[in-house]
PDB file of C-alpha atoms in Angstrom:
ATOM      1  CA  UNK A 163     129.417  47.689 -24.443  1.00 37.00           C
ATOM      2  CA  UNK A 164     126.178  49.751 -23.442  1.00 38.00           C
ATOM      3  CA  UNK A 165     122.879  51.084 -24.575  1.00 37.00           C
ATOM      4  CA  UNK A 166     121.402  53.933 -23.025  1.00 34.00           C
ATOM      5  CA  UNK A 167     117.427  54.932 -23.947  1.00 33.00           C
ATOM      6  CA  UNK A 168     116.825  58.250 -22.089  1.00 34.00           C
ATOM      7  CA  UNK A 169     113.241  60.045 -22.253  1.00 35.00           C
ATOM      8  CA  UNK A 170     113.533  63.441 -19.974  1.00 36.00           C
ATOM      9  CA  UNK A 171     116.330  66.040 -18.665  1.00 38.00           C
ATOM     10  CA  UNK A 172     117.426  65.304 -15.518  1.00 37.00           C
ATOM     11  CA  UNK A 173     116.236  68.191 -12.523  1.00 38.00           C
ATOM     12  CA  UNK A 174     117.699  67.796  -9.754  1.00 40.00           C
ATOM     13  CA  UNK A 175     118.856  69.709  -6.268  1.00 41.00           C
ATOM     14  CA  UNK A 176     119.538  68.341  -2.725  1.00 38.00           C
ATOM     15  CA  UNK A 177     118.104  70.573  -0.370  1.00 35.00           C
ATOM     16  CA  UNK A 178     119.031  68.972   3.159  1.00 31.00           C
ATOM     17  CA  UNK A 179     117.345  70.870   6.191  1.00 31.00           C
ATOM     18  CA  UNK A 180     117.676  69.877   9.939  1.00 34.00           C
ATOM     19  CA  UNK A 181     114.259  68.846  10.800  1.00 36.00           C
ATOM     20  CA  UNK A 182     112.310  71.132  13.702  1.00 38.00           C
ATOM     21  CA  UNK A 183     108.502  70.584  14.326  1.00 43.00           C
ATOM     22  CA  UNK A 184     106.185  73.300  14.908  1.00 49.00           C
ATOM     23  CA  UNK A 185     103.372  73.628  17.377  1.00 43.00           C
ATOM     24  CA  UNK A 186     100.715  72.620  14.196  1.00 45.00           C
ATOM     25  CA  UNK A 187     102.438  69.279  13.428  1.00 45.00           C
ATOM     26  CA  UNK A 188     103.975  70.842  10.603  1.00 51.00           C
ATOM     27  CA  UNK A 189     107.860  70.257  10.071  1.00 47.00           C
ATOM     28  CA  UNK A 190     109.565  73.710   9.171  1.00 47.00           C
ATOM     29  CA  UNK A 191     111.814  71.622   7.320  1.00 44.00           C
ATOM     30  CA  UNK A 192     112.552  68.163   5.624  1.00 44.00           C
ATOM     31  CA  UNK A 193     115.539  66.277   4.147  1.00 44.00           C
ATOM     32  CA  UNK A 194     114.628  66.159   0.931  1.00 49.00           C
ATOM     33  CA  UNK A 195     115.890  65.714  -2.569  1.00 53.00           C
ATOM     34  CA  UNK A 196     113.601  66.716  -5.347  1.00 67.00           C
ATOM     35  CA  UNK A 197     114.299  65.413  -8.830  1.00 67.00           C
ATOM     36  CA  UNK A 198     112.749  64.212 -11.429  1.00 65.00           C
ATOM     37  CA  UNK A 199     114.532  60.970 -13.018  1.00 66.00           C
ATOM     38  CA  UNK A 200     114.962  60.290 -16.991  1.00 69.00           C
ATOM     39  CA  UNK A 201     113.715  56.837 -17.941  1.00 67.00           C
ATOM     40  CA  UNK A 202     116.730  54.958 -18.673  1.00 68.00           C
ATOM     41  CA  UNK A 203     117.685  51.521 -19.970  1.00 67.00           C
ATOM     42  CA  UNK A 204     120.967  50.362 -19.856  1.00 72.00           C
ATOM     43  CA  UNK A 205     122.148  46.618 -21.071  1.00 70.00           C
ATOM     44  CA  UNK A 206     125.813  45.446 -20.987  1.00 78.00           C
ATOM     45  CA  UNK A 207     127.077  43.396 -24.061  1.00 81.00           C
ATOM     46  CA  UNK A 208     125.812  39.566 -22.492  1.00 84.00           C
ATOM     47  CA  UNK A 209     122.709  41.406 -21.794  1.00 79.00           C
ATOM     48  CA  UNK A 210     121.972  42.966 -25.370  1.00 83.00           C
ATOM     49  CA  UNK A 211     122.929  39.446 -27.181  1.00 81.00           C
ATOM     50  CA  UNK A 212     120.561  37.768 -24.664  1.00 84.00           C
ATOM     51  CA  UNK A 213     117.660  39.826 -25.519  1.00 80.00           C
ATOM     52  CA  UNK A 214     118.647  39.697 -29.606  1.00 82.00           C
ATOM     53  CA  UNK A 215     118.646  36.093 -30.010  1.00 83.00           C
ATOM     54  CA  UNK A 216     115.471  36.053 -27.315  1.00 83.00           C
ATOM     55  CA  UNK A 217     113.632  38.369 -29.965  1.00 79.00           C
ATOM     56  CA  UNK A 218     114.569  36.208 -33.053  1.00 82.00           C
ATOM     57  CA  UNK A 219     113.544  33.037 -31.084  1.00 82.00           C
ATOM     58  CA  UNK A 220     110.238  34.581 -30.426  1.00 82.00           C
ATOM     59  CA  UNK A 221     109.179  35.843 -33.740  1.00 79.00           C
ATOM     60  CA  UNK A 222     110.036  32.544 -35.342  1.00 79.00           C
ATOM     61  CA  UNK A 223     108.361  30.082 -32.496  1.00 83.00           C
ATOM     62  CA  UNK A 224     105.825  32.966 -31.578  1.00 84.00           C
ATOM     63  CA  UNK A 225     103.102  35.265 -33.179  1.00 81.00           C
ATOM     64  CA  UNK A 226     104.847  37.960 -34.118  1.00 80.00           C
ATOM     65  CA  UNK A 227     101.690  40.323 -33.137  1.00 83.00           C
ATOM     66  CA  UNK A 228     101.899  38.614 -29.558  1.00 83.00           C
ATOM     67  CA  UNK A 229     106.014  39.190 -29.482  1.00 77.00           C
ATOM     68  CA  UNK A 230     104.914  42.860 -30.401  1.00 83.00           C
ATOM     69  CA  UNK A 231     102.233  43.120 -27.708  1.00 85.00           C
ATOM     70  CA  UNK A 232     104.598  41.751 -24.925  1.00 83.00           C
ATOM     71  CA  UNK A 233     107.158  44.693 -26.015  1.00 81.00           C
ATOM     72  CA  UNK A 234     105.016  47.388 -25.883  1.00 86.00           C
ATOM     73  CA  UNK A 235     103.406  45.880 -22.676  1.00 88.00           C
ATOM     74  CA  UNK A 236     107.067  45.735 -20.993  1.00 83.00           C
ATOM     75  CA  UNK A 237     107.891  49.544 -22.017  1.00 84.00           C
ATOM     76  CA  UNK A 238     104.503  50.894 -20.898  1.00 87.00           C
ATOM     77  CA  UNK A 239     105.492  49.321 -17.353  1.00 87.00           C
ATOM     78  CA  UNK A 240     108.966  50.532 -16.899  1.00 84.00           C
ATOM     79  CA  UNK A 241     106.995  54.239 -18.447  1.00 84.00           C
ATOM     80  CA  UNK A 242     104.899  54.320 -15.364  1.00 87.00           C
ATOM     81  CA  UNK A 243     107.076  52.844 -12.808  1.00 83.00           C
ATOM     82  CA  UNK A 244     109.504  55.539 -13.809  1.00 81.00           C
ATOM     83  CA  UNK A 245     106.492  57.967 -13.626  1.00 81.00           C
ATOM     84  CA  UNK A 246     104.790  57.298 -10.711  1.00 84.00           C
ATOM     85  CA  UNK A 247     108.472  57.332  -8.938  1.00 81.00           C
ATOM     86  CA  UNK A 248     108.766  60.769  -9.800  1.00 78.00           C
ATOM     87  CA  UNK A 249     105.289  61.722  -8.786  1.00 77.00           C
ATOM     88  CA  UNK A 250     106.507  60.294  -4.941  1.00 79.00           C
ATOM     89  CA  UNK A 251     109.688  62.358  -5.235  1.00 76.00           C
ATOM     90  CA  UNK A 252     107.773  65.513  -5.471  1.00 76.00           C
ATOM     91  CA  UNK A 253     106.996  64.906  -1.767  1.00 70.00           C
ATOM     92  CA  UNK A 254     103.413  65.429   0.087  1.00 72.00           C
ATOM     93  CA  UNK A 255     100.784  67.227  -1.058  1.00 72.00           C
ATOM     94  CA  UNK A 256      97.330  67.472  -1.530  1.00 71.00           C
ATOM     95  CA  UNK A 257      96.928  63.962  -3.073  1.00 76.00           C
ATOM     96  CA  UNK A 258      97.886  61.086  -1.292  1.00 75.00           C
ATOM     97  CA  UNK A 259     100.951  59.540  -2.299  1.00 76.00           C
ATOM     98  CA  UNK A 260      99.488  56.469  -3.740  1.00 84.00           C
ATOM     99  CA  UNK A 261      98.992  54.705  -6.684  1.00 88.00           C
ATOM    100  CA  UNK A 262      94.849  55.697  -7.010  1.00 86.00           C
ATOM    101  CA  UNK A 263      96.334  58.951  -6.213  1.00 82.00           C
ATOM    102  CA  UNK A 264      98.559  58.827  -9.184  1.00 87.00           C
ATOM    103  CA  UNK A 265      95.964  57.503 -11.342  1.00 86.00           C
ATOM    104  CA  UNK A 266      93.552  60.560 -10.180  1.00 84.00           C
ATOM    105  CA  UNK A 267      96.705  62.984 -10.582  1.00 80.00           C
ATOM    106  CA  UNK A 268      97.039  61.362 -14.303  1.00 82.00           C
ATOM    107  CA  UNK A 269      93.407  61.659 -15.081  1.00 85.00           C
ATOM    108  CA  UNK A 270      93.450  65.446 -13.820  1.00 79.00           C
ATOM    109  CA  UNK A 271      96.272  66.275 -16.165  1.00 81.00           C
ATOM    110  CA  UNK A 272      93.943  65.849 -19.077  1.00 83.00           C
ATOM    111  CA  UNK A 273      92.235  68.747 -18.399  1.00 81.00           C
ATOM    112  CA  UNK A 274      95.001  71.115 -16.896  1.00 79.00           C
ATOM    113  CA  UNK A 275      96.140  74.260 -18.201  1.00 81.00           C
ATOM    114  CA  UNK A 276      98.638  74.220 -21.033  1.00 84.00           C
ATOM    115  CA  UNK A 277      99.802  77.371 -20.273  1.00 87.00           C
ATOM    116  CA  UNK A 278     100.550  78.527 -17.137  1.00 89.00           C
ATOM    117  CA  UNK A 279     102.077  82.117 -18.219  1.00 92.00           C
ATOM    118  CA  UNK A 280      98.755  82.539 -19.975  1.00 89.00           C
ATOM    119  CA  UNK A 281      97.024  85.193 -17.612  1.00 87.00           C
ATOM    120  CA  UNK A 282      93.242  84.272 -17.057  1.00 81.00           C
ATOM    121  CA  UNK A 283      90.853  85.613 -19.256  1.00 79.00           C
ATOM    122  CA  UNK A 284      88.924  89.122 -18.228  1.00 75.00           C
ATOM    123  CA  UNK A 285      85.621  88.674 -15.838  1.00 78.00           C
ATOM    124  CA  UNK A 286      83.094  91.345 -15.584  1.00 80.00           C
ATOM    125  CA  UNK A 287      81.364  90.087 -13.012  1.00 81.00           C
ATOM    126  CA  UNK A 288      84.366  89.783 -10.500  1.00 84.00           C
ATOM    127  CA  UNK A 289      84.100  91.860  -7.087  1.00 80.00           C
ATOM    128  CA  UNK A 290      86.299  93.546  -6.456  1.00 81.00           C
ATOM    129  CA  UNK A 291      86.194  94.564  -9.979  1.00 81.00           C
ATOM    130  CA  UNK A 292      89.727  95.608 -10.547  1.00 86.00           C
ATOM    131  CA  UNK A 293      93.187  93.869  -8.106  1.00 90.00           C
ATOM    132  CA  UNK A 294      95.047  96.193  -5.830  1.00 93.00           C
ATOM    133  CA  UNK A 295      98.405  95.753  -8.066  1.00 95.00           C
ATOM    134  CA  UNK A 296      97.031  98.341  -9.958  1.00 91.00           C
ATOM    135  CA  UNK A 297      97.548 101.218  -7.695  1.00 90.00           C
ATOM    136  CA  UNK A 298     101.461  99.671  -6.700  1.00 93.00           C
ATOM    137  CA  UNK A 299     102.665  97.429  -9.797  1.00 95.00           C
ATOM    138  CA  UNK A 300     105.342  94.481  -8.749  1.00 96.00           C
ATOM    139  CA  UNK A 301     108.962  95.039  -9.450  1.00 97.00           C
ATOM    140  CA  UNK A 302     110.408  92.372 -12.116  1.00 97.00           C
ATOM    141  CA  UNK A 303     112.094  89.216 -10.764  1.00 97.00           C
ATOM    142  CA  UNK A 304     115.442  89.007 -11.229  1.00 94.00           C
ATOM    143  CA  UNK A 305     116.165  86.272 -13.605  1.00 92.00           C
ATOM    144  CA  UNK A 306     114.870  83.345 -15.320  1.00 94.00           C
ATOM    145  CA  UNK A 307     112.053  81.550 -14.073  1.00 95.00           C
ATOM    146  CA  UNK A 308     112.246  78.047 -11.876  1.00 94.00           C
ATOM    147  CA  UNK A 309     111.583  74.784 -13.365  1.00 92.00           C
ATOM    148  CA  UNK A 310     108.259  74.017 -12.491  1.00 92.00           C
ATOM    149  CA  UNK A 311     106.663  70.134 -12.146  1.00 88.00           C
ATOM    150  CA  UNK A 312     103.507  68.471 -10.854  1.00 84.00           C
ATOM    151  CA  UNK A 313     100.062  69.462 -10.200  1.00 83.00           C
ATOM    152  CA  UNK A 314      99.317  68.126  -6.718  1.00 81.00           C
ATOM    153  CA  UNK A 315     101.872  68.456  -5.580  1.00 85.00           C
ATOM    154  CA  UNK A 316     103.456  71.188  -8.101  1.00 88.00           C
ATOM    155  CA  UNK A 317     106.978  72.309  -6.943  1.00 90.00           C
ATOM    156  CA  UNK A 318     110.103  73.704  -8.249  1.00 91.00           C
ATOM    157  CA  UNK A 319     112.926  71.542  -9.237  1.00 88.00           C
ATOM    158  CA  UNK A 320     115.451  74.259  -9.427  1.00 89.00           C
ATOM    159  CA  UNK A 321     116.181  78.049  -7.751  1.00 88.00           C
ATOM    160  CA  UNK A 322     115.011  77.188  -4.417  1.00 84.00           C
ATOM    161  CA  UNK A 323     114.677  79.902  -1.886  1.00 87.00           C
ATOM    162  CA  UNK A 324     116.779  80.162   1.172  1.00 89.00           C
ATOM    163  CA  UNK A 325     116.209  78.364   4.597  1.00 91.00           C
ATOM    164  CA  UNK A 326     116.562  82.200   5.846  1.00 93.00           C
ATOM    165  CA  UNK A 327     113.819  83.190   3.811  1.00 94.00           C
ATOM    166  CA  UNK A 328     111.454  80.516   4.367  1.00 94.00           C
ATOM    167  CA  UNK A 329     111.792  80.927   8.021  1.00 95.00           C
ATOM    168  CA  UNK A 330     111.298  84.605   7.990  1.00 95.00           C
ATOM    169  CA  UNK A 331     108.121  84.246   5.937  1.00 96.00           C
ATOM    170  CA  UNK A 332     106.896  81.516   8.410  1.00 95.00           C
ATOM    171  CA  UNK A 333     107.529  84.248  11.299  1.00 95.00           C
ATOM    172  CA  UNK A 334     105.729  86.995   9.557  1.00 96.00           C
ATOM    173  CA  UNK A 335     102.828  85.015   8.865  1.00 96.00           C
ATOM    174  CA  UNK A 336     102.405  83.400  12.360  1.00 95.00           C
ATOM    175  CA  UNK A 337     103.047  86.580  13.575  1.00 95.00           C
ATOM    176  CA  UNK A 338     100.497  87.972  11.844  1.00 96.00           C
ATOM    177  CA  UNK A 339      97.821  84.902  12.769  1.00 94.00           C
ATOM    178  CA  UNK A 340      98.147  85.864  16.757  1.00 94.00           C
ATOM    179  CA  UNK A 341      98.051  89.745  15.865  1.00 94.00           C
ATOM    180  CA  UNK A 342      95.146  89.367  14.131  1.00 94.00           C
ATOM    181  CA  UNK A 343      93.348  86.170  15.743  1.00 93.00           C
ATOM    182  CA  UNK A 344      89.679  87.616  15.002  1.00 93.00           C
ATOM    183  CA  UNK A 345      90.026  88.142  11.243  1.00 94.00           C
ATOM    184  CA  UNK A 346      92.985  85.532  10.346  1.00 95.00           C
ATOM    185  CA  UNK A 347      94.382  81.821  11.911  1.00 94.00           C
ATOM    186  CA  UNK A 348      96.595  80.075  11.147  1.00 95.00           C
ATOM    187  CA  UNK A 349      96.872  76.193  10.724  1.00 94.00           C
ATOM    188  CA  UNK A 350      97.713  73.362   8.059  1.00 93.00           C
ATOM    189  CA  UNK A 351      96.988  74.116   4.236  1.00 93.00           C
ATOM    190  CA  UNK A 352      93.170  73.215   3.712  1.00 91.00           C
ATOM    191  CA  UNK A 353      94.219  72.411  -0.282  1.00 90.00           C
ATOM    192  CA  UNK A 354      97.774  70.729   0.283  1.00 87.00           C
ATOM    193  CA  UNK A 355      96.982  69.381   3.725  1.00 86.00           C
ATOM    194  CA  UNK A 356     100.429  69.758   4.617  1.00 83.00           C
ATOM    195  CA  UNK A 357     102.070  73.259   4.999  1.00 88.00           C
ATOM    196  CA  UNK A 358     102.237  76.077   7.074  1.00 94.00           C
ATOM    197  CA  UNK A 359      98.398  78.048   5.831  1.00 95.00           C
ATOM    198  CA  UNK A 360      97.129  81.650   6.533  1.00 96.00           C
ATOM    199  CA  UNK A 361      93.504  81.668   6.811  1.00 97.00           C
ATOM    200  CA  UNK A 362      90.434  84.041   6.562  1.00 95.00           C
ATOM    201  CA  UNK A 363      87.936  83.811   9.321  1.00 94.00           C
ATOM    202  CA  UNK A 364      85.139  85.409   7.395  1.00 93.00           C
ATOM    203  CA  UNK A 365      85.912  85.218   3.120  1.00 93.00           C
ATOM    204  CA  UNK A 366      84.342  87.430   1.185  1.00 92.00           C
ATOM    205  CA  UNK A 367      85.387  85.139  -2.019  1.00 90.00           C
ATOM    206  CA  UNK A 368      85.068  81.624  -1.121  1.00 86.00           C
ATOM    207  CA  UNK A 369      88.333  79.228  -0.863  1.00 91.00           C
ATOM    208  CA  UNK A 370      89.075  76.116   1.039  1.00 91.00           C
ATOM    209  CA  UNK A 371      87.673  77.195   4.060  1.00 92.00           C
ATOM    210  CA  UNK A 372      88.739  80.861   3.867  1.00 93.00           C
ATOM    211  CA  UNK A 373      92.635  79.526   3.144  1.00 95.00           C
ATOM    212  CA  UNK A 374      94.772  83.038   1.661  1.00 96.00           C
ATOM    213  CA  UNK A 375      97.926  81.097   1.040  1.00 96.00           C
ATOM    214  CA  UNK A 376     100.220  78.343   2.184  1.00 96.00           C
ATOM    215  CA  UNK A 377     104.147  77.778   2.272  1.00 95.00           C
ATOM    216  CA  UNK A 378     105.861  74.313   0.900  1.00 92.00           C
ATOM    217  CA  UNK A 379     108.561  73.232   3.612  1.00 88.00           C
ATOM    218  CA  UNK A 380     110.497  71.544   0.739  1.00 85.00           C
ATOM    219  CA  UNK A 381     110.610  73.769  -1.640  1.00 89.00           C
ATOM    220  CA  UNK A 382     110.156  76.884  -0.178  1.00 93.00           C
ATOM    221  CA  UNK A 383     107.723  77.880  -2.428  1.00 94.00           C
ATOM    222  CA  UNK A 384     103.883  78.761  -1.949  1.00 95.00           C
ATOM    223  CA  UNK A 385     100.105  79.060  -3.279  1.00 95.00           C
ATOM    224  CA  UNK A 386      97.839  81.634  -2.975  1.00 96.00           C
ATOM    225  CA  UNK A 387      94.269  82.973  -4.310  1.00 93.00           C
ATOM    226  CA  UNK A 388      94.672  86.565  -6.360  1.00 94.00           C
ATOM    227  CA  UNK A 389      92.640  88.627  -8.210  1.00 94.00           C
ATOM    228  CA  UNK A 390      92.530  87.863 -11.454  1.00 92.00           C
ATOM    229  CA  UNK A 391      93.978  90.979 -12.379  1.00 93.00           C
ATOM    230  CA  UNK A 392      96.899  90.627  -9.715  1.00 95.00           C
ATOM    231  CA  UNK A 393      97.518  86.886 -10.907  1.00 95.00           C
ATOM    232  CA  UNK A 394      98.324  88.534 -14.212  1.00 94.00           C
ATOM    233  CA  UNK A 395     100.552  91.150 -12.840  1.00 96.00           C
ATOM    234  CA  UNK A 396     102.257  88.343 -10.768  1.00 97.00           C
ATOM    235  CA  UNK A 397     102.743  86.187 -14.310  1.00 96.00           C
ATOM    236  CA  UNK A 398     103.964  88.819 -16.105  1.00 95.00           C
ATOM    237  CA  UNK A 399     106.547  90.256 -13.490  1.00 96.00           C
ATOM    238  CA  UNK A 400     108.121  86.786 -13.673  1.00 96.00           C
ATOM    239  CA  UNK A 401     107.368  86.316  -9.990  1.00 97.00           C
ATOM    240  CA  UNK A 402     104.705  82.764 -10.318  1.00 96.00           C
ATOM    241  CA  UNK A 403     102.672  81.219 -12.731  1.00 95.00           C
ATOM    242  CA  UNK A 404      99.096  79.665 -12.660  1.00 93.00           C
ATOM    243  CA  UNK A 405      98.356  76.326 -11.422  1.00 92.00           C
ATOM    244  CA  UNK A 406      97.930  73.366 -13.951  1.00 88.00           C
ATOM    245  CA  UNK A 407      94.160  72.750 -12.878  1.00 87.00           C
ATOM    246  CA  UNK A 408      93.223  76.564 -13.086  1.00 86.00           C
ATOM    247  CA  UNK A 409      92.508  75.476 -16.541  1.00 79.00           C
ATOM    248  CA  UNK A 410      88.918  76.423 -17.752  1.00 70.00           C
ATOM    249  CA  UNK A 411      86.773  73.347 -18.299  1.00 72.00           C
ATOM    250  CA  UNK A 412      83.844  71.752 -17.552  1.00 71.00           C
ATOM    251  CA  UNK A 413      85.474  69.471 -15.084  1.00 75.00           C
ATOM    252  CA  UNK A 414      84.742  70.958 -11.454  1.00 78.00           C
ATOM    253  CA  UNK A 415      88.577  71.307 -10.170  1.00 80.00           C
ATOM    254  CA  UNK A 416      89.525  70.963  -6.775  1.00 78.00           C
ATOM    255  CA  UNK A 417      91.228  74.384  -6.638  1.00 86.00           C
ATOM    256  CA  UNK A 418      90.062  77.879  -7.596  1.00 88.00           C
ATOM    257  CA  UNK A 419      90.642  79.388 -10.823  1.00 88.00           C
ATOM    258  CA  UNK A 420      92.609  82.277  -9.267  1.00 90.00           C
ATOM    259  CA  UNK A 421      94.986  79.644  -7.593  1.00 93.00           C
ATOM    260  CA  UNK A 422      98.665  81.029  -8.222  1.00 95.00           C
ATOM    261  CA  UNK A 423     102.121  79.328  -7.493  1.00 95.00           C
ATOM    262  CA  UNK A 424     104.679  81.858  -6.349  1.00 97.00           C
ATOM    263  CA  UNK A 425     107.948  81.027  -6.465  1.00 97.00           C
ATOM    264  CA  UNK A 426     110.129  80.802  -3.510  1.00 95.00           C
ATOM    265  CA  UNK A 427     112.220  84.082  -2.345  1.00 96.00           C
ATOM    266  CA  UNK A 428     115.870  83.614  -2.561  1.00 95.00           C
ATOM    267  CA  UNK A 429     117.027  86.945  -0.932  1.00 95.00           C
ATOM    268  CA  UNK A 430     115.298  89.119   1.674  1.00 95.00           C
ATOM    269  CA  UNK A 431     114.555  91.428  -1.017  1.00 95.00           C
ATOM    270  CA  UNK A 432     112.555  89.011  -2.718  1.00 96.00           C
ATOM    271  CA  UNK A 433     110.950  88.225   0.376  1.00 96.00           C
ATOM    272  CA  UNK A 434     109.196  91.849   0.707  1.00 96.00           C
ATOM    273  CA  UNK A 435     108.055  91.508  -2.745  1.00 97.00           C
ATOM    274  CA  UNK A 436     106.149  88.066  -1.677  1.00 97.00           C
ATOM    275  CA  UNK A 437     104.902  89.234   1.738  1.00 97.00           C
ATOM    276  CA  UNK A 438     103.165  92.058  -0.800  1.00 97.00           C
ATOM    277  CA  UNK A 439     101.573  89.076  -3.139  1.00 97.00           C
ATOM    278  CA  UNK A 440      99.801  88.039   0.325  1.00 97.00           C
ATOM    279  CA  UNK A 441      98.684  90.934   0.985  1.00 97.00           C
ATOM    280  CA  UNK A 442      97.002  90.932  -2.167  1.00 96.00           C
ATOM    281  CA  UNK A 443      95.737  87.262  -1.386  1.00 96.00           C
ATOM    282  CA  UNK A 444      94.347  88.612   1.819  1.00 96.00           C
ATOM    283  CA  UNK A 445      92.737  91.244   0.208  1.00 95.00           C
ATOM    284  CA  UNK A 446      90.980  89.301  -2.898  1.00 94.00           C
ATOM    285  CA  UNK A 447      89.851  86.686  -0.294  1.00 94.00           C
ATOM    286  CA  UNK A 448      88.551  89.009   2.308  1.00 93.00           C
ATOM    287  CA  UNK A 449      87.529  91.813   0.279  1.00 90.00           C
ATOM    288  CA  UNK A 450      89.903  94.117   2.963  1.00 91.00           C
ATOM    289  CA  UNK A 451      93.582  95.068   3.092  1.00 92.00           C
ATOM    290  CA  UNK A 452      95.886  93.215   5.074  1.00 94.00           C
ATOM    291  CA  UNK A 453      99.162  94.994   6.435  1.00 94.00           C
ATOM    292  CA  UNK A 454     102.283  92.074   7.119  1.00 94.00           C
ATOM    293  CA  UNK A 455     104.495  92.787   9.962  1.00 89.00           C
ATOM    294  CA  UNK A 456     107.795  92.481   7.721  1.00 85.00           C
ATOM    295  CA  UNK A 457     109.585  92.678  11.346  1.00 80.00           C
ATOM    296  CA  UNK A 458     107.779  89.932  12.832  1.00 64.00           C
ATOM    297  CA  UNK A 459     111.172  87.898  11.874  1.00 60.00           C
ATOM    298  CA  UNK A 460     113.575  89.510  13.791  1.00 54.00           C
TER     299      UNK A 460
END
């Protein structure tokens, strides 16, 4: 005989990569699982009797307010031991993975966006005033969206680009770094501090030290700083979504308002379409167009 309490969907995906450093520190790839677990209970039939005639014991020998308390003490424990397990699966990212971090993650959330398919709201005073999507819209994405959890770190659970991909993208955007050395570097994420990052020697629209974008090694997938109006093409063409603490609040957020999740590329084709989204990135933070070397990976 069993009980079984169960509070979320279960998303999960084994993504097991050979690990291979890079010259930056940076691994191009992980082992790693990301999932996110249900909270589950389950009691076998000696177990369940136990914990009945424990309960009746209680509320006859004890107050039954301080049998109530203990209850809801126990389940808000095995709540956030469940939770902050999940927060650790998600892997590095820009807050430690620690329990204050958790507790700063948790605090955060209480501001963040709602809705991140909800395009920002219209600034007049933005420079450049319009994005550069308007002159070449985005094709659609192919299919449904990812699952999509976390704030720092925020990754997808499901639809995970290829290892081909993710190595290409790495190529072309190294590539680009030594091309380009006096306008662009390259170096670890300034906002995830972990990650492969493409940065602007001289921004013309401020960012974590100049940072266009960076690439997740477990996920595949990336962030990058858009023009408002090119975050909203990039929403709407089903190819990212905002971040959670793009959210507008009084709280000062450690990220940009025009910081944009982009899901990972799962064909080659898809691949093009998100060298063109850092292009735009380039371009909003440096107020100039950049040109990727889509070749640079072969």
């Amino acid at each position: 005989m069993s009980g079984t309490l169960t509070r979320t969907e279960t998303l999960t995906h084994s993504s097991p990569v050979e690990s291979s450093p890079n010259r930056d520190g940076d691994n191009l790839a992980i082992n790693v699982t990301i999932r996110q677990d249900p909270l589950s209970v389950t009691l076998d039939g000696p177990a369940i009797f136990a914990i009945a005639v424990l309960l009746i014991l209680s509320i006859h020998v004890l107050e039954p307010t301080f049998v109530a308390s203990i209850i809801g003490l126990a389940t808000v424990v095995v709540f956030i031991h469940n939770d902050y397990q999940n927060y650790l699966k998600l892997g590095p990212g820009g807050t430690p993975a620690t329990f204050p971090g958790y507790i700063r993650i948790n605090w955060l959330k209480l501001w963040a966006c709602r809705d991140p398919f909800n395009p920002l709201p219209a600034d007049p005073g933005v420079q450049p005033a319009a994005g550069i999507f308007r002159k070449k819209p985005l094709p659609y994405r192919c299919g449904l969206r990812p699952k999509v959890v976390g704030i720092a770190p925020q990754r997808q659970v499901d639809q995970f680009g290829s290892r081909e991909c993710y190595l290409a993208l790495r190529r072309i955007i190294e590539s680009h770094g030594s091309r380009n050395s006096e306008e662009v570097g390259v170096g670890t994420s300034c906002f995830e501090k972990h990650g492969l990052g493409l940065f602007a020697r001289y921004p013309f629209n401020k960012t974590c030290q100049g940072e266009i974008c960076h690439v997740h090694s477990s996920d595949y997938s990336m962030h990058l700083n858009l023009h408002p109006d090119d975050v909203k093409e990039v929403i709407e063409k089903g190819w990212g979504q905002r971040h959670p603490l793009t959210s507008q609040c009084l709280l000062k957020m450690p990220v940009p308002k025009q910081f944009t999740m982009v899901y990972a590329p799962r064909t080659m084709d898809e691949l093009k379409v998100v060298c063109r989204i850092i292009e735009a990135a380039g371009w909003w933070v440096t107020a100039k167009e950049m040109k990727l070397d889509i070749t640079a990976d072969t």
